[in-house]
């Protein structure tokens, strides 16, 4: 089994051009910005201040600090670190302070110490403008060694490169880095802002639903837990879908939960067996209502050190996404759309094009790579040709080819996908059903069996169900699906028809839900943000 | 396996004298009071207002309401309900509105309808001062049946008594009651206030720790989950104890989590297999610091419709709790303390008292039941006698007897334990180790092996470990343990000595923690609130 330490926080850092520029105080600064009231960071504990907060305005104050020894210079200076930042401590040199000097000079790096002293100004010429606390230093009176540190497997310095294996094995040491402190604090603050928006601004109720559940038909493979009754098992739920629909039937009206979900799908680089989603459900809502809620939610909780989000987000029908981007999660940070140029070649004499067009639904499609001739080299063209040949029988070929070309262009120095850009997109009008892979004569739910049909297509449900569009919507960010939801079926007979006649499911497994819909279920819909595919 | 519906919200209501006085608007009122900004309850949805919010100040407004049909009178009036309250709708009687009349008169009770119309004043003499919306009614223009309701297994009226089995089977119908809506909303709001206090006021970081974990030595029985590797299992954690200690080593400094925990202990009336605790850990803190934090936390999040909490809470050493109340979780709402009266009987000639006092550690103890002679009947005295005889060999006899006597007095009409009183108490100075039940020569942890010894007793650890008190503290409310925590061991050698020499545990199982303590672990401590024994 993999090392459990590796899962302490659920994500490794993914440094980008922007985040690597962070300095120590960033983690704390973003914490302060996200809340109107500046939190007290030293209440209830042995320190009077954090290391990172001291400035010229603290000059003359008697302070007590607790932190890790980051650095020592010539037994004269010591740099003390906490989550908030670094501060310089002057080691006393006079005879009377020999015991303090001994503690501070002998403690190994990364030992934990407590020092008390006075905030003084650094002598002229010794100020450090690159360090937020660079105008001051601490004249120490007393010092206490709180814990000594043995030799570390790697240094806690951001410029030191460590292997991922080592970072995961000593996760608690990796967490001391600026980047990891920033990641964990930012996540905590964003989720807190989301809660404020949902609870305090819009009256949503946070309800915790059980995780020891029974099997859900269809969907991903579930983890099972043996119960005390032989032969009986609990299942860990893939999502609180059924619970939240029942809460709507129970009149809860506006529900949300930061919900732990589980899928037993083995390990893939972008998947985790347990993950968290912001799970939302509302009564008396339509698709536009849910979309507006989410736009407001993201706008409200967006980190204040980034450009504010512009809403509403653009929307694109599934069919258009497939035609223009070759995928249902288009990266709209750049163009290079797929264009159907079949008509130009109707009368062509080029053999392979004639061939393609003579086939049923045969088309000729193109992607225009602007400045391709300037930037792409012969071996790039060759690799595109090979990529196309390797993936020729996949419907999503053109979508993959578009991303492949983007990779090649960026490798040659063209900036297509600005990492500072957040390009949100709603993808809508999905088909309600898809042909089963193993047996295309039968249909399966494109998402899940509780999704409501599109009101304009409801008549087709009984005649041509494969043509019915759904009221499902996906939220896509820079080519990743970061959320999805739908208006649900609230009519028991319709739900029964979909399960029984269209999907040929055993309705008994969901009889509790069908019965609930019979007892005054309100129309309702919802969404889940931060799904498994994203390390939320 | 038990019905999963029963676990939808984790708790049944426990109506008290106070809560049964609730009216429909209470749930909504408490929601408004708990937040400075009044939440928008009708944003993003098909209604303009909630049923329960309409007052004379809305007169003349055109409104759209969605709700459940609670009541219909003579096909003239209809009472519509949502989570916020009730409102009276006037069914139009004129020919031109025949279709509206038909919808509103034919829909079964608990059907879901949408009505649009004007807020008008009720005619003189028809106002209902007992109903928050009793001054107004809705003159309907249009109506839509959103969902029809089949005949229910029980009526959604609070005065209707239902069996617990029926309530659990149709949990979603039970949730429509005033009491359950109040419970769920109050819980959501209190937890939100706690988050505000921790995150926004005191800079705590909300970190989600994994629940697919490895086995923890000792403690309760854990649920196991088969992994994809034959013979290997995950465990669901009893608490995030190890994770939060590692976060402290990682410099996270102030951590909290509303954490799901699991214990496979079978079902008991006051225990659940999965439960939630407010899990907190801080670096550089002592016992007083954690206690002050929790007092502030509870004071801040306390429901505004109750008397404010007075802090600090009183504190009582474990030994005193045992001597005066016969339990480590005393109900301090009433006196009737246990008194040692051995000295009065040193020279007694009463045989059974002589007997008792002649035994090693033999004592004579008494509880004074004030006005007992007036209220207790002969058969009450007899039942006390029998209770004492039945439990004679249990050390906790006197504590149980005290509660038994309180029950008897209250059955005779004496109010000893005011249900409106919240009597918080810290119990401190627990022993660090206890003799093992099966082998009293060996010691086991009184709480868990990470608990730090009391600083005054640390010298005894190597000579008389059974005499060492710990830095553990329990929070007790009205005789229930609602939280517990401790200052932890942060020194690797001390932790190794406790695990290996005192407890004879296999240190290999916790080698990762011992190693982490070697790498600059700060002094730290914490607490968990709302433990398994309470339906939090």
mmCIF file of C-alpha atoms in Angstrom, chain B residues 18 50 81 87 111 127 138 143 151 155 183 197 291 298 314 323 371 414 438 458 480 483 496:
data_model
loop_
_atom_site.group_PDB
_atom_site.id
_atom_site.type_symbol
_atom_site.label_atom_id
_atom_site.label_comp_id
_atom_site.label_asym_id
_atom_site.label_seq_id
_atom_site.Cartn_x
_atom_site.Cartn_y
_atom_site.Cartn_z
ATOM 1 C CA UNK B 18 -38.399 24.623 25.259
ATOM 2 C CA UNK B 50 -40.643 32.732 0.988
ATOM 3 C CA UNK B 81 -45.879 26.011 3.564
ATOM 4 C CA UNK B 87 -49.082 31.742 4.431
ATOM 5 C CA UNK B 111 -48.602 18.629 -3.336
ATOM 6 C CA UNK B 127 -56.347 38.491 11.281
ATOM 7 C CA UNK B 138 -52.364 36.190 -1.056
ATOM 8 C CA UNK B 143 -51.213 28.785 -10.114
ATOM 9 C CA UNK B 151 -51.355 9.562 0.098
ATOM 10 C CA UNK B 155 -49.405 13.784 8.097
ATOM 11 C CA UNK B 183 -32.336 21.219 14.252
ATOM 12 C CA UNK B 197 -14.244 32.209 14.917
ATOM 13 C CA UNK B 291 -9.279 25.962 27.281
ATOM 14 C CA UNK B 298 -18.484 28.228 22.286
ATOM 15 C CA UNK B 314 -15.199 26.083 36.219
ATOM 16 C CA UNK B 323 -14.832 11.856 45.272
ATOM 17 C CA UNK B 371 -36.448 17.346 51.227
ATOM 18 C CA UNK B 414 -38.832 18.468 42.180
ATOM 19 C CA UNK B 438 -7.350 -7.887 32.296
ATOM 20 C CA UNK B 458 7.414 14.113 35.204
ATOM 21 C CA UNK B 480 -21.992 14.431 29.315
ATOM 22 C CA UNK B 483 -14.956 17.098 24.276
ATOM 23 C CA UNK B 496 9.623 6.318 22.807
#
